[in-house]
């Protein structure tokens, strides 16, 4: 197989994994509040950071836009440039709407109905990922499910931003190769 992982690839995977572990721990700590308001605000900041980094990495002169775009502008640029799959946009916009609702309604509370609306905005991949992250969590209440939903969106942007496309493609080819060979052995 011509796309086996090289030592350089393995070193890069190790580096990405170490970075992810650090950022994952920070994300979970920062979004572990008892308050859904704080959880949504913190997750929104993480999502905005990843959107901004994706955008800045793909601009010829990023300094011209740094700190000059609103959240919605970042979303529009990232998706209009095709940097993130279009089907992921609705969930990000829904999270922004939740954040705005909390920011402008003093007595707003997050309910299961809100979670269901957020879940309705998920792409098929996000739904699959969300279900796998919740696997085994039989006691997760609305707040726990909210945290998992927000993590699902953040991690999808983190992957785009931090895993080089060539490496992701090579990993996918290796995974498919392993699956084919395992079926032959059965």
C-alpha positions as a Python dict, from the first residue, in 0.01 Angstrom:
ca = {
    (1, 'X'): (0, 0, 0),
    (2, 'X'): (152, 329, -106),
    (3, 'X'): (-17, 539, 162),
    (4, 'X'): (108, 365, 476),
    (5, 'X'): (178, 607, 755),
    (6, 'X'): (538, 721, 778),
    (7, 'X'): (724, 799, 1099),
    (8, 'X'): (672, 1167, 1017),
    (9, 'X'): (296, 1103, 995),
    (10, 'X'): (299, 921, 1328),
    (11, 'X'): (492, 1207, 1489),
    (12, 'X'): (237, 1454, 1354),
    (13, 'X'): (-50, 1242, 1486),
    (14, 'X'): (117, 1233, 1826),
    (15, 'X'): (155, 1611, 1823),
    (16, 'X'): (-210, 1664, 1723),
    (17, 'X'): (-321, 1419, 1994),
    (18, 'X'): (-121, 1599, 2262),
    (19, 'X'): (-261, 1936, 2153),
    (20, 'X'): (-613, 1795, 2146),
    (21, 'X'): (-582, 1647, 2494),
    (22, 'X'): (-478, 1985, 2633),
    (23, 'X'): (-755, 2175, 2453),
    (24, 'X'): (-1016, 1908, 2531),
    (25, 'X'): (-934, 1930, 2902),
    (26, 'X'): (-959, 2309, 2892),
    (27, 'X'): (-1286, 2300, 2694),
    (28, 'X'): (-1448, 2052, 2933),
    (29, 'X'): (-1329, 2247, 3237),
    (30, 'X'): (-1448, 2579, 3095),
    (31, 'X'): (-1789, 2441, 2995),
    (32, 'X'): (-1852, 2238, 3310),
    (33, 'X'): (-2051, 2512, 3480),
    (34, 'X'): (-2376, 2439, 3660),
    (35, 'X'): (-2527, 2724, 3460),
    (36, 'X'): (-2642, 2658, 3103),
    (37, 'X'): (-2586, 3027, 3036),
    (38, 'X'): (-2217, 3001, 3126),
    (39, 'X'): (-2184, 2673, 2935),
    (40, 'X'): (-2329, 2823, 2618),
    (41, 'X'): (-2127, 3144, 2646),
    (42, 'X'): (-1800, 2955, 2698),
    (43, 'X'): (-1867, 2705, 2420),
    (44, 'X'): (-1964, 2991, 2189),
    (45, 'X'): (-1623, 3150, 2255),
    (46, 'X'): (-1446, 2823, 2170),
    (47, 'X'): (-1649, 2783, 1852),
    (48, 'X'): (-1579, 3142, 1751),
    (49, 'X'): (-1207, 3092, 1814),
    (50, 'X'): (-1195, 2786, 1587),
    (51, 'X'): (-1393, 2965, 1314),
    (52, 'X'): (-1156, 3260, 1332),
    (53, 'X'): (-848, 3037, 1316),
    (54, 'X'): (-986, 2844, 1018),
    (55, 'X'): (-1057, 3172, 841),
    (56, 'X'): (-724, 3337, 922),
    (57, 'X'): (-526, 3032, 805),
    (58, 'X'): (-693, 3056, 466),
    (59, 'X'): (-664, 3426, 394),
    (60, 'X'): (-381, 3584, 201),
    (61, 'X'): (-374, 3891, 426),
    (62, 'X'): (-543, 3786, 751),
    (63, 'X'): (-421, 4093, 939),
    (64, 'X'): (-668, 4303, 739),
    (65, 'X'): (-960, 4126, 907),
    (66, 'X'): (-828, 4025, 1248),
    (67, 'X'): (-1054, 4155, 1527),
    (68, 'X'): (-1278, 4331, 1276),
    (69, 'X'): (-1540, 4062, 1214),
    (70, 'X'): (-1848, 3978, 1414),
    (71, 'X'): (-1934, 3615, 1484),
    (72, 'X'): (-2187, 3599, 1202),
    (73, 'X'): (-1931, 3743, 957),
    (74, 'X'): (-1682, 3471, 1050),
    (75, 'X'): (-1949, 3207, 998),
    (76, 'X'): (-2044, 3348, 658),
    (77, 'X'): (-1684, 3371, 538),
    (78, 'X'): (-1583, 3024, 657),
    (79, 'X'): (-1884, 2857, 499),
    (80, 'X'): (-1890, 3066, 181),
    (81, 'X'): (-1526, 2973, 123),
    (82, 'X'): (-1611, 2604, 165),
    (83, 'X'): (-1367, 2563, 453),
    (84, 'X'): (-1621, 2371, 661),
    (85, 'X'): (-1901, 2153, 520),
    (86, 'X'): (-2213, 2363, 458),
    (87, 'X'): (-2439, 2119, 646),
    (88, 'X'): (-2263, 2220, 971),
    (89, 'X'): (-2363, 2585, 946),
    (90, 'X'): (-2717, 2556, 1088),
    (91, 'X'): (-2598, 2415, 1420),
    (92, 'X'): (-2345, 2694, 1463),
    (93, 'X'): (-2610, 2954, 1387),
    (94, 'X'): (-2844, 2787, 1635),
    (95, 'X'): (-2578, 2808, 1906),
    (96, 'X'): (-2532, 3175, 1823),
    (97, 'X'): (-2909, 3227, 1854),
    (98, 'X'): (-2906, 3057, 2195),
    (99, 'X'): (-2620, 3278, 2307),
    (100, 'X'): (-2807, 3588, 2190),
    (101, 'X'): (-3126, 3476, 2361),
    (102, 'X'): (-2939, 3435, 2691),
    (103, 'X'): (-2771, 3773, 2639),
    (104, 'X'): (-3096, 3962, 2580),
    (105, 'X'): (-3350, 3786, 2803),
    (106, 'X'): (-3266, 3821, 3169),
    (107, 'X'): (-3487, 3535, 3289),
    (108, 'X'): (-3424, 3292, 3002),
    (109, 'X'): (-3378, 2926, 3090),
    (110, 'X'): (-3264, 2643, 2864),
    (111, 'X'): (-3514, 2357, 2836),
    (112, 'X'): (-3531, 2021, 2663),
    (113, 'X'): (-3730, 2186, 2383),
    (114, 'X'): (-3429, 2412, 2316),
    (115, 'X'): (-3200, 2108, 2311),
    (116, 'X'): (-3431, 1937, 2061),
    (117, 'X'): (-3422, 2243, 1835),
    (118, 'X'): (-3043, 2245, 1853),
    (119, 'X'): (-3034, 1874, 1771),
    (120, 'X'): (-3268, 1934, 1474),
    (121, 'X'): (-3006, 2171, 1332),
    (122, 'X'): (-2732, 1904, 1343),
    (123, 'X'): (-2599, 1747, 1026),
    (124, 'X'): (-2617, 1370, 996),
    (125, 'X'): (-2248, 1345, 1088),
    (126, 'X'): (-2301, 1562, 1395),
    (127, 'X'): (-2595, 1344, 1502),
    (128, 'X'): (-2384, 1030, 1465),
    (129, 'X'): (-2091, 1185, 1651),
    (130, 'X'): (-2320, 1319, 1926),
    (131, 'X'): (-2473, 974, 1977),
    (132, 'X'): (-2128, 815, 2000),
    (133, 'X'): (-2013, 1074, 2255),
    (134, 'X'): (-2325, 1009, 2466),
    (135, 'X'): (-2288, 632, 2441),
    (136, 'X'): (-2311, 485, 2788),
    (137, 'X'): (-2435, 812, 2942),
    (138, 'X'): (-2771, 690, 3068),
    (139, 'X'): (-2801, 957, 3336),
    (140, 'X'): (-2725, 1262, 3122),
    (141, 'X'): (-2985, 1529, 3184),
    (142, 'X'): (-3061, 1825, 2962),
    (143, 'X'): (-2750, 2015, 3079),
    (144, 'X'): (-2527, 1714, 3018),
    (145, 'X'): (-2674, 1663, 2672),
    (146, 'X'): (-2626, 2033, 2599),
    (147, 'X'): (-2258, 2009, 2693),
    (148, 'X'): (-2219, 1705, 2467),
    (149, 'X'): (-2396, 1884, 2180),
    (150, 'X'): (-2171, 2188, 2216),
    (151, 'X'): (-1864, 1964, 2233),
    (152, 'X'): (-1978, 1791, 1912),
    (153, 'X'): (-1982, 2121, 1724),
    (154, 'X'): (-1655, 2246, 1874),
    (155, 'X'): (-1465, 1925, 1802),
    (156, 'X'): (-1577, 1923, 1439),
    (157, 'X'): (-1428, 2271, 1395),
    (158, 'X'): (-1118, 2177, 1593),
    (159, 'X'): (-1059, 1886, 1354),
    (160, 'X'): (-1083, 2111, 1047),
    (161, 'X'): (-850, 2363, 1207),
    (162, 'X'): (-589, 2129, 1352),
    (163, 'X'): (-568, 1808, 1149),
    (164, 'X'): (-399, 1870, 816),
    (165, 'X'): (-620, 1759, 528),
    (166, 'X'): (-347, 1539, 377),
    (167, 'X'): (-297, 1358, 707),
    (168, 'X'): (-671, 1308, 756),
    (169, 'X'): (-700, 1164, 404),
    (170, 'X'): (-405, 932, 463),
    (171, 'X'): (-555, 814, 792),
    (172, 'X'): (-887, 748, 616),
    (173, 'X'): (-715, 545, 342),
    (174, 'X'): (-527, 343, 604),
    (175, 'X'): (-849, 278, 796),
    (176, 'X'): (-1024, 159, 479),
    (177, 'X'): (-725, -65, 397),
    (178, 'X'): (-737, -222, 743),
    (179, 'X'): (-1113, -279, 718),
    (180, 'X'): (-1077, -447, 378),
    (181, 'X'): (-801, -674, 504),
    (182, 'X'): (-996, -764, 817),
    (183, 'X'): (-1293, -870, 602),
    (184, 'X'): (-1063, -1091, 395),
    (185, 'X'): (-945, -1263, 714),
    (186, 'X'): (-1301, -1340, 830),
}
